[in-house]
mmCIF file of C-alpha atoms and ligand atoms in Angstrom:
data_model
loop_
_atom_site.group_PDB
_atom_site.id
_atom_site.type_symbol
_atom_site.label_atom_id
_atom_site.label_comp_id
_atom_site.label_asym_id
_atom_site.label_seq_id
_atom_site.Cartn_x
_atom_site.Cartn_y
_atom_site.Cartn_z
ATOM 1 C CA UNK W 1 36.256 17.466 -11.101
ATOM 2 C CA UNK W 2 33.050 18.040 -8.959
ATOM 3 C CA UNK W 3 34.000 16.747 -5.291
ATOM 4 C CA UNK W 4 30.292 16.730 -4.325
ATOM 5 C CA UNK W 5 29.992 13.837 -7.237
ATOM 6 C CA UNK W 6 30.860 10.531 -7.156
ATOM 7 C CA UNK W 7 32.667 9.409 -10.862
ATOM 8 C CA UNK W 8 30.918 6.550 -12.954
ATOM 9 C CA UNK W 9 33.402 4.261 -15.095
ATOM 10 C CA UNK W 10 31.008 4.621 -18.040
ATOM 11 C CA UNK W 11 32.534 8.527 -17.384
ATOM 12 C CA UNK W 12 28.847 9.778 -16.611
ATOM 13 C CA UNK W 13 29.059 11.529 -12.647
ATOM 14 C CA UNK W 14 25.747 11.000 -10.013
ATOM 15 C CA UNK W 15 25.674 13.452 -7.260
ATOM 16 C CA UNK W 16 26.055 11.850 -3.538
ATOM 17 C CA UNK W 17 22.320 10.966 -2.538
ATOM 18 C CA UNK W 18 20.899 8.602 -0.175
ATOM 19 C CA UNK W 19 20.205 6.228 -3.911
ATOM 20 C CA UNK W 20 21.694 6.155 -7.069
ATOM 21 C CA UNK W 21 19.590 8.108 -9.859
ATOM 22 C CA UNK W 22 21.405 7.663 -13.124
ATOM 23 C CA UNK W 23 19.756 9.188 -15.884
ATOM 24 C CA UNK W 24 17.878 6.694 -17.643
ATOM 25 C CA UNK W 25 16.747 5.487 -14.253
ATOM 26 C CA UNK W 26 14.779 9.443 -14.611
ATOM 27 C CA UNK W 27 14.090 8.499 -18.311
ATOM 28 C CA UNK W 28 12.339 5.313 -17.482
ATOM 29 C CA UNK W 29 10.060 6.267 -14.645
ATOM 30 C CA UNK W 30 9.818 9.667 -17.252
ATOM 31 C CA UNK W 31 8.184 7.530 -19.826
ATOM 32 C CA UNK W 32 6.326 4.866 -17.591
ATOM 33 C CA UNK W 33 4.829 9.011 -15.659
ATOM 34 C CA UNK W 34 3.412 10.025 -19.029
ATOM 35 C CA UNK W 35 2.116 6.381 -20.393
ATOM 36 C CA UNK W 36 0.136 5.842 -17.098
ATOM 37 C CA UNK W 37 -0.829 9.716 -16.179
ATOM 38 C CA UNK W 38 -0.413 11.593 -19.043
ATOM 39 C CA UNK W 39 1.912 14.178 -16.965
ATOM 40 C CA UNK W 40 4.834 15.281 -18.655
ATOM 41 C CA UNK W 41 7.671 15.559 -16.845
ATOM 42 C CA UNK W 42 10.638 17.980 -18.616
ATOM 43 C CA UNK W 43 14.058 17.577 -17.742
ATOM 44 C CA UNK W 44 13.911 20.164 -14.708
ATOM 45 C CA UNK W 45 11.697 17.703 -12.834
ATOM 46 C CA UNK W 46 15.038 15.586 -11.928
ATOM 47 C CA UNK W 47 14.682 16.718 -8.656
ATOM 48 C CA UNK W 48 11.032 16.597 -7.631
ATOM 49 C CA UNK W 49 11.089 13.241 -9.161
ATOM 50 C CA UNK W 50 13.916 11.707 -6.845
ATOM 51 C CA UNK W 51 12.709 13.717 -3.824
ATOM 52 C CA UNK W 52 9.329 12.124 -4.470
ATOM 53 C CA UNK W 53 9.812 8.452 -4.802
ATOM 54 C CA UNK W 54 12.630 9.023 -2.046
ATOM 55 C CA UNK W 55 10.364 7.899 0.545
ATOM 56 C CA UNK W 56 9.040 4.707 -1.219
ATOM 57 C CA UNK W 57 12.533 3.885 -1.892
ATOM 58 C CA UNK W 58 13.190 4.418 2.333
ATOM 59 C CA UNK W 59 9.406 2.530 2.915
ATOM 60 C CA UNK W 60 10.508 -0.685 0.605
ATOM 61 C CA UNK W 61 14.518 -0.316 1.723
ATOM 62 C CA UNK W 62 15.907 -0.826 -1.580
ATOM 63 C CA UNK W 63 18.588 0.653 -2.547
ATOM 64 C CA UNK W 64 18.840 2.291 -6.644
ATOM 65 C CA UNK W 65 16.007 3.845 -8.340
ATOM 66 C CA UNK W 66 16.976 0.425 -10.588
ATOM 67 C CA UNK W 67 15.529 -2.048 -7.294
ATOM 68 C CA UNK W 68 12.208 0.237 -7.613
ATOM 69 C CA UNK W 69 12.054 0.148 -11.665
ATOM 70 C CA UNK W 70 12.514 -3.764 -11.016
ATOM 71 C CA UNK W 71 10.171 -3.528 -8.487
ATOM 72 C CA UNK W 72 7.188 -1.725 -10.778
ATOM 73 C CA UNK W 73 7.876 -4.745 -13.311
ATOM 74 C CA UNK W 74 7.045 -6.909 -10.882
ATOM 75 C CA UNK W 75 4.209 -5.490 -8.357
ATOM 76 C CA UNK W 76 2.067 -3.831 -9.863
ATOM 77 C CA UNK W 77 0.861 -2.270 -7.247
ATOM 78 C CA UNK W 78 3.560 -0.149 -6.406
ATOM 79 C CA UNK W 79 2.063 1.560 -9.866
ATOM 80 C CA UNK W 80 -0.226 3.165 -8.100
ATOM 81 C CA UNK W 81 2.487 4.575 -5.027
ATOM 82 C CA UNK W 82 4.170 5.594 -8.249
ATOM 83 C CA UNK W 83 1.376 7.358 -9.643
ATOM 84 C CA UNK W 84 0.226 8.945 -5.536
ATOM 85 C CA UNK W 85 4.037 9.877 -5.184
ATOM 86 C CA UNK W 86 4.546 11.707 -8.817
ATOM 87 C CA UNK W 87 0.734 14.241 -8.678
ATOM 88 C CA UNK W 88 0.795 17.275 -7.196
ATOM 89 C CA UNK W 89 -2.393 17.789 -4.890
ATOM 90 C CA UNK W 90 -2.186 21.434 -4.115
ATOM 91 C CA UNK W 91 -6.227 22.499 -3.700
ATOM 92 C CA UNK W 92 -8.315 24.010 -1.936
ATOM 93 C CA UNK W 93 -11.623 24.979 -0.349
ATOM 94 C CA UNK W 94 -13.270 27.830 -2.362
ATOM 95 C CA UNK W 95 -10.000 28.551 -4.713
ATOM 96 C CA UNK W 96 -9.951 30.979 -7.859
ATOM 97 C CA UNK W 97 -12.725 31.959 -5.985
ATOM 98 C CA UNK W 98 -13.888 34.340 -8.785
ATOM 99 C CA UNK W 99 -15.437 30.676 -10.046
ATOM 100 C CA UNK W 100 -17.569 29.939 -7.231
ATOM 101 C CA UNK W 101 -18.997 33.544 -7.491
ATOM 102 C CA UNK W 102 -19.583 32.777 -11.305
ATOM 103 C CA UNK W 103 -21.396 29.661 -10.672
ATOM 104 C CA UNK W 104 -24.288 31.741 -7.784
ATOM 105 C CA UNK W 105 -24.679 34.786 -10.011
ATOM 106 C CA UNK W 106 -24.696 33.689 -13.075
ATOM 107 C CA UNK W 107 -25.809 30.055 -13.636
ATOM 108 C CA UNK W 108 -27.736 29.144 -10.023
ATOM 109 C CA UNK W 109 -29.297 32.631 -9.667
ATOM 110 C CA UNK W 110 -30.958 32.563 -12.922
ATOM 111 C CA UNK W 111 -31.725 29.214 -13.164
ATOM 112 C CA UNK W 112 -33.985 29.173 -9.813
ATOM 113 C CA UNK W 113 -35.488 31.692 -11.299
ATOM 114 C CA UNK W 114 -36.380 30.135 -13.990
ATOM 115 C CA UNK W 115 -37.004 27.295 -13.279
ATOM 116 C CA UNK W 116 -38.809 25.322 -9.936
ATOM 117 C CA UNK W 117 -36.472 22.971 -10.239
ATOM 118 C CA UNK W 118 -34.725 19.721 -11.979
ATOM 119 C CA UNK W 119 -31.806 18.238 -12.218
ATOM 120 C CA UNK W 120 -27.873 19.427 -11.818
ATOM 121 C CA UNK W 121 -24.723 17.701 -13.033
ATOM 122 C CA UNK W 122 -21.665 18.627 -12.567
ATOM 123 C CA UNK W 123 -18.294 16.915 -12.566
ATOM 124 C CA UNK W 124 -15.121 18.022 -10.683
ATOM 125 C CA UNK W 125 -12.643 15.918 -12.633
ATOM 126 C CA UNK W 126 -9.566 16.045 -10.601
ATOM 127 C CA UNK W 127 -11.074 16.481 -7.124
ATOM 128 C CA UNK W 128 -6.994 16.140 -5.515
ATOM 129 C CA UNK W 129 -8.530 15.423 -2.048
ATOM 130 C CA UNK W 130 -12.217 17.059 -2.080
ATOM 131 C CA UNK W 131 -12.116 20.871 -1.120
ATOM 132 C CA UNK W 132 -13.058 21.842 -4.470
ATOM 133 C CA UNK W 133 -16.016 19.643 -5.010
ATOM 134 C CA UNK W 134 -16.408 20.471 -1.383
ATOM 135 C CA UNK W 135 -17.296 24.003 -2.374
ATOM 136 C CA UNK W 136 -19.339 23.525 -5.485
ATOM 137 C CA UNK W 137 -21.817 21.554 -2.921
ATOM 138 C CA UNK W 138 -21.403 24.614 -0.305
ATOM 139 C CA UNK W 139 -22.248 27.029 -3.784
ATOM 140 C CA UNK W 140 -24.904 24.906 -4.455
ATOM 141 C CA UNK W 141 -26.906 24.552 -0.875
ATOM 142 C CA UNK W 142 -26.689 28.542 -0.611
ATOM 143 C CA UNK W 143 -28.041 30.095 -3.940
ATOM 144 C CA UNK W 144 -30.960 26.159 -4.593
ATOM 145 C CA UNK W 145 -32.714 27.325 -1.385
ATOM 146 C CA UNK W 146 -36.056 24.865 -2.603
ATOM 147 C CA UNK W 147 -33.569 22.168 -2.152
ATOM 148 C CA UNK W 148 -36.277 19.419 -2.172
ATOM 149 C CA UNK W 149 -37.168 20.654 -6.000
ATOM 150 C CA UNK W 150 -34.220 19.806 -7.515
ATOM 151 C CA UNK W 151 -31.668 16.647 -7.523
ATOM 152 C CA UNK W 152 -28.179 17.340 -7.330
ATOM 153 C CA UNK W 153 -24.879 15.495 -7.906
ATOM 154 C CA UNK W 154 -21.713 16.627 -7.744
ATOM 155 C CA UNK W 155 -19.288 13.645 -9.319
ATOM 156 C CA UNK W 156 -15.864 13.442 -7.605
ATOM 157 C CA UNK W 157 -12.497 12.394 -9.698
ATOM 158 C CA UNK W 158 -9.252 11.721 -9.076
ATOM 159 C CA UNK W 159 -5.958 9.627 -10.628
ATOM 160 C CA UNK W 160 -4.892 9.721 -6.449
ATOM 161 C CA UNK W 161 -6.179 7.714 -3.815
ATOM 162 C CA UNK W 162 -5.059 8.270 -1.150
ATOM 163 C CA UNK W 163 -5.463 12.123 -2.003
ATOM 164 C CA UNK W 164 -10.086 10.262 -2.779
ATOM 165 C CA UNK W 165 -9.723 8.982 0.173
ATOM 166 C CA UNK W 166 -9.129 12.005 2.381
ATOM 167 C CA UNK W 167 -11.271 13.859 0.212
ATOM 168 C CA UNK W 168 -14.209 10.839 1.395
ATOM 169 C CA UNK W 169 -13.835 11.504 4.973
ATOM 170 C CA UNK W 170 -14.428 14.572 4.642
ATOM 171 C CA UNK W 171 -12.561 16.273 7.962
ATOM 172 C CA UNK W 172 -9.819 19.015 7.361
ATOM 173 C CA UNK W 173 -7.077 20.811 9.671
ATOM 174 C CA UNK W 174 -7.715 24.483 11.060
ATOM 175 C CA UNK W 175 -4.612 25.151 8.115
ATOM 176 C CA UNK W 176 -6.797 23.754 5.359
ATOM 177 C CA UNK W 177 -9.906 26.045 6.185
ATOM 178 C CA UNK W 178 -8.335 29.438 5.122
ATOM 179 C CA UNK W 179 -10.568 29.617 1.884
ATOM 180 C CA UNK W 180 -13.612 29.128 3.879
ATOM 181 C CA UNK W 181 -15.465 32.986 5.849
ATOM 182 C CA UNK W 182 -16.355 31.797 9.522
ATOM 183 C CA UNK W 183 -20.033 31.067 8.769
ATOM 184 C CA UNK W 184 -19.070 28.606 5.935
ATOM 185 C CA UNK W 185 -17.489 26.949 8.622
ATOM 186 C CA UNK W 186 -19.741 27.126 11.426
ATOM 187 C CA UNK W 187 -23.002 25.830 9.178
ATOM 188 C CA UNK W 188 -21.240 23.502 6.492
ATOM 189 C CA UNK W 189 -17.774 21.792 8.762
ATOM 190 C CA UNK W 190 -18.898 21.338 12.312
ATOM 191 C CA UNK W 191 -15.700 21.182 14.541
ATOM 192 C CA UNK W 192 -14.479 17.639 15.774
ATOM 193 C CA UNK W 193 -16.017 17.196 18.854
ATOM 194 C CA UNK W 194 -12.574 14.545 19.452
ATOM 195 C CA UNK W 195 -10.167 16.568 17.663
ATOM 196 C CA UNK W 196 -7.573 17.725 19.893
ATOM 197 C CA UNK W 197 -6.513 20.101 17.088
ATOM 198 C CA UNK W 198 -9.873 22.026 16.018
ATOM 199 C CA UNK W 199 -10.150 19.533 12.727
ATOM 200 C CA UNK W 200 -13.719 20.036 11.133
ATOM 201 C CA UNK W 201 -15.730 17.777 9.071
ATOM 202 C CA UNK W 202 -18.292 18.219 6.146
ATOM 203 C CA UNK W 203 -21.446 18.080 7.479
ATOM 204 C CA UNK W 204 -23.502 15.376 5.555
ATOM 205 C CA UNK W 205 -25.615 17.444 3.939
ATOM 206 C CA UNK W 206 -23.247 18.717 1.517
ATOM 207 C CA UNK W 207 -21.253 15.646 2.137
ATOM 208 C CA UNK W 208 -24.013 14.049 1.235
ATOM 209 C CA UNK W 209 -24.533 15.625 -2.615
ATOM 210 C CA UNK W 210 -20.818 14.544 -3.734
ATOM 211 C CA UNK W 211 -19.533 11.175 -4.812
ATOM 212 C CA UNK W 212 -15.995 10.883 -4.489
ATOM 213 C CA UNK W 213 -14.883 7.843 -7.731
ATOM 214 C CA UNK W 214 -11.070 7.178 -9.161
ATOM 215 C CA UNK W 215 -11.233 8.209 -12.633
ATOM 216 C CA UNK W 216 -7.786 8.000 -15.066
ATOM 217 C CA UNK W 217 -8.657 11.469 -17.537
ATOM 218 C CA UNK W 218 -5.861 8.997 -19.353
ATOM 219 C CA UNK W 219 -9.175 6.688 -20.096
ATOM 220 C CA UNK W 220 -12.266 6.159 -21.255
ATOM 221 C CA UNK W 221 -14.451 8.165 -19.153
ATOM 222 C CA UNK W 222 -17.888 6.451 -18.525
ATOM 223 C CA UNK W 223 -19.968 8.411 -17.229
ATOM 224 C CA UNK W 224 -22.553 9.059 -20.239
ATOM 225 C CA UNK W 225 -23.491 12.962 -19.536
ATOM 226 C CA UNK W 226 -25.051 15.535 -19.670
ATOM 227 C CA UNK W 227 -23.129 17.339 -17.966
ATOM 228 C CA UNK W 228 -24.032 21.158 -16.862
ATOM 229 C CA UNK W 229 -21.028 22.097 -15.247
ATOM 230 C CA UNK W 230 -17.669 20.723 -15.396
ATOM 231 C CA UNK W 231 -14.453 22.029 -13.222
ATOM 232 C CA UNK W 232 -11.285 20.622 -14.814
ATOM 233 C CA UNK W 233 -8.904 22.666 -12.830
ATOM 234 C CA UNK W 234 -5.281 22.795 -12.590
ATOM 235 C CA UNK W 235 -4.948 19.195 -13.716
ATOM 236 C CA UNK W 236 -4.158 19.778 -17.544
ATOM 237 C CA UNK W 237 -1.246 21.898 -16.666
ATOM 238 C CA UNK W 238 0.863 18.870 -16.540
ATOM 239 C CA UNK W 239 -0.469 17.004 -19.260
ATOM 240 C CA UNK W 240 1.392 17.976 -23.586
ATOM 241 C CA UNK W 241 -1.556 20.123 -26.232
ATOM 242 C CA UNK W 242 -1.742 16.461 -27.691
ATOM 243 C CA UNK W 243 -3.339 14.636 -24.897
ATOM 244 C CA UNK W 244 -4.747 17.564 -23.584
ATOM 245 C CA UNK W 245 -6.936 18.459 -27.557
ATOM 246 C CA UNK W 246 -7.285 14.570 -26.641
ATOM 247 C CA UNK W 247 -8.602 15.000 -22.946
ATOM 248 C CA UNK W 248 -11.419 17.613 -24.169
ATOM 249 C CA UNK W 249 -13.058 16.353 -27.159
ATOM 250 C CA UNK W 250 -13.612 13.529 -25.228
ATOM 251 C CA UNK W 251 -15.192 15.515 -22.552
ATOM 252 C CA UNK W 252 -16.570 18.544 -25.092
ATOM 253 C CA UNK W 253 -19.171 14.933 -25.587
ATOM 254 C CA UNK W 254 -20.252 14.829 -22.462
ATOM 255 C CA UNK W 255 -21.822 17.991 -23.024
ATOM 256 C CA UNK W 256 -24.247 20.313 -24.351
ATOM 257 C CA UNK W 257 -24.286 23.820 -25.543
ATOM 258 C CA UNK W 258 -24.154 26.516 -23.203
ATOM 259 C CA UNK W 259 -23.234 24.343 -20.498
ATOM 260 C CA UNK W 260 -20.415 24.782 -18.589
ATOM 261 C CA UNK W 261 -16.642 24.532 -18.337
ATOM 262 C CA UNK W 262 -14.061 25.983 -15.570
ATOM 263 C CA UNK W 263 -10.500 25.464 -16.655
ATOM 264 C CA UNK W 264 -7.136 26.660 -14.004
ATOM 265 C CA UNK W 265 -5.981 29.739 -14.073
ATOM 266 C CA UNK W 266 -3.002 29.149 -15.825
ATOM 267 C CA UNK W 267 -4.612 26.920 -18.830
ATOM 268 C CA UNK W 268 -6.808 27.629 -21.441
ATOM 269 C CA UNK W 269 -7.935 25.992 -24.866
ATOM 270 C CA UNK W 270 -6.444 28.069 -27.527
ATOM 271 C CA UNK W 271 -5.444 25.494 -30.105
ATOM 272 C CA UNK W 272 -6.550 22.970 -27.560
ATOM 273 C CA UNK W 273 -10.281 23.227 -28.267
ATOM 274 C CA UNK W 274 -12.978 25.087 -30.431
ATOM 275 C CA UNK W 275 -15.520 22.943 -28.861
ATOM 276 C CA UNK W 276 -16.110 26.339 -25.942
ATOM 277 C CA UNK W 277 -16.193 29.936 -26.193
ATOM 278 C CA UNK W 278 -14.099 31.843 -23.603
ATOM 279 C CA UNK W 279 -16.761 33.991 -21.283
ATOM 280 C CA UNK W 280 -14.927 34.777 -18.253
ATOM 281 C CA UNK W 281 -10.979 34.469 -16.305
ATOM 282 C CA UNK W 282 -10.534 30.615 -17.908
ATOM 283 C CA UNK W 283 -14.701 30.187 -17.878
ATOM 284 C CA UNK W 284 -15.982 28.906 -21.076
ATOM 285 C CA UNK W 285 -19.278 27.528 -22.678
ATOM 286 C CA UNK W 286 -19.720 25.038 -24.798
ATOM 287 C CA UNK W 287 -21.035 25.999 -28.191
HETATM 288 C C1 SAM I 301 -3.271 20.700 -8.464
HETATM 289 S S1 SAM I 301 -4.404 19.334 -7.985
HETATM 290 C C2 SAM I 301 -5.906 20.474 -8.547
HETATM 291 C C3 SAM I 301 -7.121 20.266 -7.744
HETATM 292 C C4 SAM I 301 -7.706 21.103 -8.008
HETATM 293 N N1 SAM I 301 -8.071 20.524 -8.284
HETATM 294 C C5 SAM I 301 -8.146 22.663 -8.004
HETATM 295 O O1 SAM I 301 -7.675 23.002 -9.197
HETATM 296 O O2 SAM I 301 -7.631 22.918 -7.215
HETATM 297 C C6 SAM I 301 -3.856 18.275 -9.726
HETATM 298 C C7 SAM I 301 -4.717 16.650 -9.586
HETATM 299 O O3 SAM I 301 -4.884 16.222 -10.926
HETATM 300 C C8 SAM I 301 -4.569 14.524 -10.696
HETATM 301 N N2 SAM I 301 -4.085 13.859 -11.520
HETATM 302 C C9 SAM I 301 -3.053 14.166 -12.016
HETATM 303 N N3 SAM I 301 -3.239 13.219 -13.105
HETATM 304 C C10 SAM I 301 -4.096 12.342 -13.802
HETATM 305 C C11 SAM I 301 -5.003 12.305 -14.407
HETATM 306 N N4 SAM I 301 -4.095 11.610 -15.639
HETATM 307 N N5 SAM I 301 -6.345 11.365 -14.025
HETATM 308 C C12 SAM I 301 -7.055 12.193 -13.776
HETATM 309 N N6 SAM I 301 -6.371 12.808 -12.130
HETATM 310 C C13 SAM I 301 -5.747 13.250 -12.985
HETATM 311 C C14 SAM I 301 -3.586 14.516 -9.358
HETATM 312 O O4 SAM I 301 -3.740 13.628 -8.747
HETATM 313 C C15 SAM I 301 -4.520 16.036 -8.874
HETATM 314 O O5 SAM I 301 -5.142 15.449 -7.679
#
């Protein structure tokens, strides 16, 4: 007998924990999360689910995950909290810097030499707290110097309502600024005068290019396209292959031949979509 377990009458053992968390709770939450978000929680994610949801159970004064599941049935607004708690939101400014280098050197610079202006549409599909779309906006501002000739819009979407709120606020503490050179900080994120911690706020010229909207990638994509560039980074890694296939089939309809798609460092379209050609490290061009 395991001394760190409670042995239940049905013969199963429960680890001693603050909240009762049975296998059926994990299986039911796992199925619910998958149907809501596409996120595929493997068996190994049991502790992650427990850890991420205990904060909700405490806040709601519940005693068990069975009670939490009952609440989810009664109160659909808790589904948003469930999704917010389960999503992994890790991001940073200029994450995977070679993507921004490609954008500047291989796309924006030649474009500015070819044309004197025009319309550019960019979509950050899982923008988390905004660092990714703001990094794109900074790259645009640094490269397209004759800005008034260009109509640039960056759409930043995510499922997580809390992250979108952070993105819209555009205020970042010092420990979130590591991807930014001092020059970029000075130009694009002036210090917040009233902040004792040295937080910085996205400058209006950067914020003006970015629009945040809530969008679940499992649902119909409401935009018309065409989209010159799509960033879909570090999100499909949480989806199973069929979900990825379905998503990229829909995404590819929003792009014309030659348009760009950036994936995360451990993601790939191999056996997922043949609408794109690999042209660099996790960089694709629509065929
Ligand atoms: C690890 S972050 C990636 C952020 C950014 N793209 C980057 O690479 O730094 C993953 C994001 O995907 C979002 N996400 C997860 N499932 C989603 C879905 N079904 N629809 C939209 N966003 C989703 C999460 O809320 C989270 O903010």
